[in-house]
Amino acid sequence: MAELLFYEHIDTPGLNTLAGYRRQGGYEMLPRALQMDPGDIVSELLASEVRGRGGAGFAMGKKASFMPKGDMDKYLVCNADESEPGTFKDRELMQKIPHLLIEGMTIAAFAIGASRAFIFIRGEYAHQADVLEAAVEEAKAEGLLGENILGSGFDLELWVHRGAGAYICGEETALLDALEGKRGNPRLKPPFPANQGLYQGPTLINNVETLMNVPHILRLGGERFAEMGVRNSTGTKVVSVSGCVKRPGNYEIELGVPTRDIIYGLAGGPPDGRAVKAWFPGGSSAPVLPGTAEYMDLPYDFDSIAKAGSMLGSGAIIVIDDSISMVDVALKTAKFYRHESCGKCTPCREGCNWTVKMLERVHTGEATPMDLDIMASVCEQIMGNCLCVLGDAMAMPVGSMIKLFREEFEAHIEAARERAGLGVGVPPLPRGPLAGAYPARTVIYAEA
Amino acid sequence: MSTDPAHRLAPLVPRFRHGSRVPGWDDAADLTKAPAVLPDPATTPVPDDLRAEIEGYMARYPDRRSAAIPSLFAAQRLHGWCSPTAIEQVAVVMRLTPAYLTAVATFYDMFETHPKGRHTVYVCTNISCALRGGDHVYEAMLSAAGDDPDFNVRSFECLGACDIAPMASVEGEYVGPLTEEDCAQIVADLREGREVLPDKQLRRRPRAVDLPMGDGLPTAGGTAPIAEGPTAAGNDVRGEKDM
């Protein structure tokens, strides 16, 4: 196991204060960074190959290198609107080591030449926002933020901005709209935020954990950092494990360890007598994977999970054991996205709504297997047809559940039909893209 | 309907005498123009501390509109909800229209657009909590609060604390893992003004690797963790919020 970057000393008393953070070697990289050439910092980030920890997994150094050079109003925004179901890593990191985020943001802002920075934190994280605000005040009083930081001539104004409860604001352009005081609707891309973001100025947006990696990358050096983890997935990752496990929580791992070590080793596996039926590898937006040994052996890194047909996302593993009905999970997932769709794009707004309605029909036994095909086609038509990926985030997991557990869905429909006295058997209709994918059956309707 | 032009609902398209439409009649609306009048400062009194707080927020940002969300929070704290008076007071200080601020307030879940009880309890009923009995905790919380008008119990989307699932945010304080019995305790604590479940507060929780392995599911409802479909209270708060 490589060294842990965040969790080794995270419970040291007083680490959330400036003095405590300094005792752990905090703010040592900031003066060194301010002596460096900003371009060299970006080169270190590029060499580290660190990928964004918020969900999309885009290389941070590349994103920073897209920022235009020159004298203009540039902005750095930290995305702390952690709302992806199953994800809670940023909450613990911000609460316990707020100064690491501030140091990382100051270095990143210096590297891209931003003079204003904002931490957009979700409104529900009241305690964490209080901790951050206190930390910002402390840093300002010590001259680590504000004008002429540590005598380098670099100015940075940093504010903590609380959101007000909207999942969509985790999407970077919706976050910018929310930060500008509007309804959080995603924007058309391009222009990308690096060219035209907050207040029409070039803007770099990064996740909390990504920015917290910046001081560590400078301390270790980009190439040394890149040795951690595996190829194309460098460094460590804080994984949030939740659901049907014995010890849910945040665990820092080196990318590329087998998934089994996380779910069974660190989190203790499912309760005794139960087995893992399926798991979300990266928050509720990721397609589910089965809990078979083959998938438990998957290395937990960006590329391996993508190759298996899902995504690492925000690194949130939700474990579903065999006592849970997949129909319930699908309905719960779809309802969440229906509630959180901002309503701007029709495929997402209507697609999420109708998927919920069809899943409710499945639940009450009023559906036929054809509804499963319709749902699959609705999901296909949402993907890639909206401004942002919220609709895709509903379509991918629900579509994968229907694909992987189709027999369970069909059995659920039949059982519910019988319970409701609606008749026995389900009429398969020879229509739709997946017609013929399941065997035809004799249909016997209940006597009227 | 009368053919009298005065009774027409839409304005007439302006035309030249020869019948063609006057150019510019279908120009897009000027979106930078205020669509409604601003409240009159002379007839809209604003408490001094609220005005000072909002002006403080406005000074933080290059564009004053960015202060909309923090200012609405400040007004909501003062008035209990985003009442028309609250919105007008923010509008007059921020020099924005009440319509703009109402549009913002209706978008976000944490703004109350109807009068609500002062004790806010958000119970997470999203996947990770539901797998451990979150829906049952929500039901228990509803029945514990009963019809007390002081309580505002809501089922909420993932609150980002799945490690203490099933959990709730009690006036901003995260507590969990909850059992159904804890709900009555929470309601009693709030009524008495005590600290809520001190030993279950998230802020006191150490990192996960230092905790003992649990027996797995401290669920409030046994082995059927996810509540039933359409009729369950679940996440279905769609009717309460404008989309």
mmCIF file of N, CA and C in Angstrom, chain A residues 26-95:
data_model
loop_
_atom_site.group_PDB
_atom_site.id
_atom_site.type_symbol
_atom_site.label_atom_id
_atom_site.label_comp_id
_atom_site.label_asym_id
_atom_site.label_seq_id
_atom_site.Cartn_x
_atom_site.Cartn_y
_atom_site.Cartn_z
ATOM 1 N N GLY A 26 1.497 21.618 6.894
ATOM 2 C CA GLY A 26 0.637 22.379 6.005
ATOM 3 C C GLY A 26 1.249 23.721 5.641
ATOM 4 N N TYR A 27 0.804 24.266 4.548
ATOM 5 C CA TYR A 27 1.249 25.551 4.023
ATOM 6 C C TYR A 27 2.754 25.598 3.792
ATOM 7 N N GLU A 28 3.397 24.440 3.636
ATOM 8 C CA GLU A 28 4.809 24.444 3.272
ATOM 9 C C GLU A 28 4.977 24.600 1.769
ATOM 10 N N MET A 29 4.006 24.093 1.030
ATOM 11 C CA MET A 29 4.136 24.137 -0.426
ATOM 12 C C MET A 29 3.770 25.499 -0.994
ATOM 13 N N LEU A 30 2.925 26.248 -0.259
ATOM 14 C CA LEU A 30 2.446 27.513 -0.817
ATOM 15 C C LEU A 30 3.583 28.499 -1.105
ATOM 16 N N PRO A 31 4.484 28.779 -0.128
ATOM 17 C CA PRO A 31 5.567 29.726 -0.452
ATOM 18 C C PRO A 31 6.436 29.229 -1.595
ATOM 19 N N ARG A 32 6.655 27.901 -1.637
ATOM 20 C CA ARG A 32 7.478 27.368 -2.729
ATOM 21 C C ARG A 32 6.787 27.536 -4.070
ATOM 22 N N ALA A 33 5.466 27.304 -4.064
ATOM 23 C CA ALA A 33 4.715 27.448 -5.323
ATOM 24 C C ALA A 33 4.731 28.889 -5.804
ATOM 25 N N LEU A 34 4.626 29.821 -4.847
ATOM 26 C CA LEU A 34 4.572 31.227 -5.251
ATOM 27 C C LEU A 34 5.908 31.701 -5.820
ATOM 28 N N GLN A 35 6.995 30.963 -5.543
ATOM 29 C CA GLN A 35 8.291 31.288 -6.137
ATOM 30 C C GLN A 35 8.435 30.716 -7.546
ATOM 31 N N MET A 36 7.589 29.735 -7.839
ATOM 32 C CA MET A 36 7.739 29.037 -9.123
ATOM 33 C C MET A 36 7.119 29.850 -10.250
ATOM 34 N N ASP A 37 7.425 29.431 -11.463
ATOM 35 C CA ASP A 37 6.757 29.997 -12.624
ATOM 36 C C ASP A 37 5.392 29.303 -12.751
ATOM 37 N N PRO A 38 4.297 30.068 -12.929
ATOM 38 C CA PRO A 38 2.981 29.420 -13.014
ATOM 39 C C PRO A 38 2.940 28.296 -14.044
ATOM 40 N N GLY A 39 3.632 28.474 -15.156
ATOM 41 C CA GLY A 39 3.644 27.434 -16.186
ATOM 42 C C GLY A 39 4.250 26.135 -15.677
ATOM 43 N N ASP A 40 5.244 26.252 -14.778
ATOM 44 C CA ASP A 40 5.871 25.043 -14.240
ATOM 45 C C ASP A 40 4.915 24.269 -13.350
ATOM 46 N N ILE A 41 4.051 25.008 -12.631
ATOM 47 C CA ILE A 41 3.077 24.315 -11.782
ATOM 48 C C ILE A 41 2.131 23.514 -12.663
ATOM 49 N N VAL A 42 1.660 24.147 -13.757
ATOM 50 C CA VAL A 42 0.768 23.431 -14.674
ATOM 51 C C VAL A 42 1.494 22.219 -15.258
ATOM 52 N N SER A 43 2.792 22.364 -15.549
ATOM 53 C CA SER A 43 3.541 21.211 -16.079
ATOM 54 C C SER A 43 3.591 20.079 -15.064
ATOM 55 N N GLU A 44 3.757 20.430 -13.766
ATOM 56 C CA GLU A 44 3.761 19.386 -12.741
ATOM 57 C C GLU A 44 2.411 18.673 -12.697
ATOM 58 N N LEU A 45 1.335 19.470 -12.813
ATOM 59 C CA LEU A 45 -0.005 18.866 -12.797
ATOM 60 C C LEU A 45 -0.182 17.951 -14.003
ATOM 61 N N LEU A 46 0.336 18.388 -15.153
ATOM 62 C CA LEU A 46 0.257 17.544 -16.349
ATOM 63 C C LEU A 46 1.048 16.263 -16.154
ATOM 64 N N ALA A 47 2.246 16.398 -15.566
ATOM 65 C CA ALA A 47 3.097 15.221 -15.375
ATOM 66 C C ALA A 47 2.480 14.246 -14.381
ATOM 67 N N SER A 48 1.722 14.783 -13.422
ATOM 68 C CA SER A 48 1.128 13.899 -12.412
ATOM 69 C C SER A 48 -0.014 13.079 -13.000
ATOM 70 N N GLU A 49 -0.546 13.517 -14.122
ATOM 71 C CA GLU A 49 -1.664 12.833 -14.783
ATOM 72 C C GLU A 49 -2.866 12.665 -13.865
ATOM 73 N N VAL A 50 -3.008 13.562 -12.888
ATOM 74 C CA VAL A 50 -4.133 13.425 -11.955
ATOM 75 C C VAL A 50 -5.432 13.705 -12.703
ATOM 76 N N ARG A 51 -6.392 12.813 -12.495
ATOM 77 C CA ARG A 51 -7.690 12.978 -13.166
ATOM 78 C C ARG A 51 -8.713 13.515 -12.180
ATOM 79 N N GLY A 52 -9.671 14.253 -12.698
ATOM 80 C CA GLY A 52 -10.681 14.895 -11.860
ATOM 81 C C GLY A 52 -11.411 13.880 -10.998
ATOM 82 N N ARG A 53 -11.603 14.233 -9.732
ATOM 83 C CA ARG A 53 -12.229 13.298 -8.784
ATOM 84 C C ARG A 53 -13.727 13.511 -8.653
ATOM 85 N N GLY A 54 -14.289 14.404 -9.450
ATOM 86 C CA GLY A 54 -15.700 14.747 -9.256
ATOM 87 C C GLY A 54 -16.658 13.838 -9.995
ATOM 88 N N GLY A 55 -16.198 13.169 -11.037
ATOM 89 C CA GLY A 55 -17.114 12.299 -11.766
ATOM 90 C C GLY A 55 -16.690 12.079 -13.212
ATOM 91 N N ALA A 56 -16.319 13.157 -13.896
ATOM 92 C CA ALA A 56 -16.010 13.006 -15.312
ATOM 93 C C ALA A 56 -14.619 12.413 -15.520
ATOM 94 N N GLY A 57 -13.706 12.608 -14.576
ATOM 95 C CA GLY A 57 -12.378 12.015 -14.681
ATOM 96 C C GLY A 57 -11.505 12.654 -15.735
ATOM 97 N N PHE A 58 -11.731 13.950 -15.982
ATOM 98 C CA PHE A 58 -10.918 14.648 -16.974
ATOM 99 C C PHE A 58 -9.599 15.065 -16.338
ATOM 100 N N ALA A 59 -8.500 14.952 -17.108
ATOM 101 C CA ALA A 59 -7.191 15.257 -16.541
ATOM 102 C C ALA A 59 -7.130 16.709 -16.082
ATOM 103 N N MET A 60 -6.752 16.909 -14.821
ATOM 104 C CA MET A 60 -6.784 18.253 -14.259
ATOM 105 C C MET A 60 -5.759 19.163 -14.915
ATOM 106 N N GLY A 61 -4.556 18.610 -15.167
ATOM 107 C CA GLY A 61 -3.515 19.427 -15.767
ATOM 108 C C GLY A 61 -3.927 19.935 -17.138
ATOM 109 N N LYS A 62 -4.598 19.057 -17.883
ATOM 110 C CA LYS A 62 -5.049 19.445 -19.217
ATOM 111 C C LYS A 62 -6.072 20.573 -19.127
ATOM 112 N N LYS A 63 -6.995 20.420 -18.161
ATOM 113 C CA LYS A 63 -8.034 21.437 -17.965
ATOM 114 C C LYS A 63 -7.379 22.778 -17.618
ATOM 115 N N ALA A 64 -6.371 22.727 -16.737
ATOM 116 C CA ALA A 64 -5.711 23.976 -16.336
ATOM 117 C C ALA A 64 -4.945 24.572 -17.511
ATOM 118 N N SER A 65 -4.400 23.698 -18.383
ATOM 119 C CA SER A 65 -3.614 24.221 -19.499
ATOM 120 C C SER A 65 -4.501 24.852 -20.573
ATOM 121 N N PHE A 66 -5.815 24.569 -20.539
ATOM 122 C CA PHE A 66 -6.728 25.207 -21.493
ATOM 123 C C PHE A 66 -6.995 26.667 -21.146
ATOM 124 N N MET A 67 -6.656 27.059 -19.922
ATOM 125 C CA MET A 67 -6.952 28.432 -19.503
ATOM 126 C C MET A 67 -6.100 29.401 -20.310
ATOM 127 N N PRO A 68 -6.719 30.448 -20.857
ATOM 128 C CA PRO A 68 -5.936 31.394 -21.651
ATOM 129 C C PRO A 68 -4.928 32.143 -20.785
ATOM 130 N N LYS A 69 -3.800 32.484 -21.388
ATOM 131 C CA LYS A 69 -2.794 33.266 -20.669
ATOM 132 C C LYS A 69 -3.140 34.745 -20.840
ATOM 133 N N GLY A 70 -2.473 35.559 -20.079
ATOM 134 C CA GLY A 70 -2.688 36.991 -20.267
ATOM 135 C C GLY A 70 -3.416 37.618 -19.108
ATOM 136 N N ASP A 71 -3.468 38.931 -19.164
ATOM 137 C CA ASP A 71 -4.017 39.697 -18.057
ATOM 138 C C ASP A 71 -5.503 39.894 -18.279
ATOM 139 N N MET A 72 -6.324 39.147 -17.562
ATOM 140 C CA MET A 72 -7.774 39.311 -17.646
ATOM 141 C C MET A 72 -8.379 38.764 -16.370
ATOM 142 N N ASP A 73 -9.672 38.998 -16.193
ATOM 143 C CA ASP A 73 -10.349 38.494 -15.002
ATOM 144 C C ASP A 73 -10.581 36.999 -15.159
ATOM 145 N N LYS A 74 -9.800 36.211 -14.409
ATOM 146 C CA LYS A 74 -9.984 34.765 -14.457
ATOM 147 C C LYS A 74 -10.480 34.293 -13.098
ATOM 148 N N TYR A 75 -11.148 33.164 -13.097
ATOM 149 C CA TYR A 75 -11.764 32.689 -11.861
ATOM 150 C C TYR A 75 -11.412 31.228 -11.623
ATOM 151 N N LEU A 76 -11.320 30.900 -10.338
ATOM 152 C CA LEU A 76 -11.178 29.504 -9.947
ATOM 153 C C LEU A 76 -12.395 29.156 -9.089
ATOM 154 N N VAL A 77 -13.067 28.070 -9.427
ATOM 155 C CA VAL A 77 -14.230 27.654 -8.654
ATOM 156 C C VAL A 77 -14.004 26.229 -8.173
ATOM 157 N N CYS A 78 -14.235 26.025 -6.885
ATOM 158 C CA CYS A 78 -14.155 24.681 -6.341
ATOM 159 C C CYS A 78 -15.561 24.119 -6.273
ATOM 160 N N ASN A 79 -15.757 22.987 -6.896
ATOM 161 C CA ASN A 79 -17.066 22.344 -6.911
ATOM 162 C C ASN A 79 -17.208 21.473 -5.669
ATOM 163 N N ALA A 80 -17.874 22.022 -4.660
ATOM 164 C CA ALA A 80 -18.132 21.262 -3.432
ATOM 165 C C ALA A 80 -19.615 20.984 -3.293
ATOM 166 N N ASP A 81 -20.306 20.942 -4.414
ATOM 167 C CA ASP A 81 -21.741 20.656 -4.408
ATOM 168 C C ASP A 81 -21.933 19.145 -4.525
ATOM 169 N N GLU A 82 -21.411 18.439 -3.552
ATOM 170 C CA GLU A 82 -21.372 16.984 -3.631
ATOM 171 C C GLU A 82 -22.760 16.408 -3.394
ATOM 172 N N SER A 83 -23.486 16.152 -4.466
ATOM 173 C CA SER A 83 -24.871 15.689 -4.284
ATOM 174 C C SER A 83 -25.129 14.327 -4.891
ATOM 175 N N GLU A 84 -24.125 13.741 -5.512
ATOM 176 C CA GLU A 84 -24.319 12.438 -6.147
ATOM 177 C C GLU A 84 -24.678 11.410 -5.074
ATOM 178 N N PRO A 85 -25.819 10.734 -5.208
ATOM 179 C CA PRO A 85 -26.169 9.762 -4.167
ATOM 180 C C PRO A 85 -25.045 8.749 -3.950
ATOM 181 N N GLY A 86 -24.704 8.533 -2.703
ATOM 182 C CA GLY A 86 -23.639 7.600 -2.357
ATOM 183 C C GLY A 86 -22.297 8.258 -2.152
ATOM 184 N N THR A 87 -22.157 9.535 -2.476
ATOM 185 C CA THR A 87 -20.856 10.200 -2.389
ATOM 186 C C THR A 87 -20.808 11.085 -1.149
ATOM 187 N N PHE A 88 -19.784 10.913 -0.332
ATOM 188 C CA PHE A 88 -19.665 11.765 0.851
ATOM 189 C C PHE A 88 -18.214 12.005 1.221
ATOM 190 N N LYS A 89 -17.301 11.859 0.247
ATOM 191 C CA LYS A 89 -15.875 12.031 0.535
ATOM 192 C C LYS A 89 -15.512 13.487 0.785
ATOM 193 N N ASP A 90 -16.037 14.402 -0.057
ATOM 194 C CA ASP A 90 -15.663 15.807 0.090
ATOM 195 C C ASP A 90 -16.132 16.366 1.428
ATOM 196 N N ARG A 91 -17.269 15.856 1.887
ATOM 197 C CA ARG A 91 -17.794 16.322 3.170
ATOM 198 C C ARG A 91 -16.783 16.089 4.281
ATOM 199 N N GLU A 92 -16.247 14.861 4.342
ATOM 200 C CA GLU A 92 -15.312 14.545 5.417
ATOM 201 C C GLU A 92 -13.991 15.298 5.229
ATOM 202 N N LEU A 93 -13.526 15.377 3.970
ATOM 203 C CA LEU A 93 -12.261 16.069 3.710
ATOM 204 C C LEU A 93 -12.359 17.548 4.085
ATOM 205 N N MET A 94 -13.465 18.194 3.706
ATOM 206 C CA MET A 94 -13.604 19.628 3.992
ATOM 207 C C MET A 94 -13.752 19.870 5.475
ATOM 208 N N GLN A 95 -14.454 18.967 6.147
ATOM 209 C CA GLN A 95 -14.675 19.159 7.575
ATOM 210 C C GLN A 95 -13.386 18.972 8.362
#
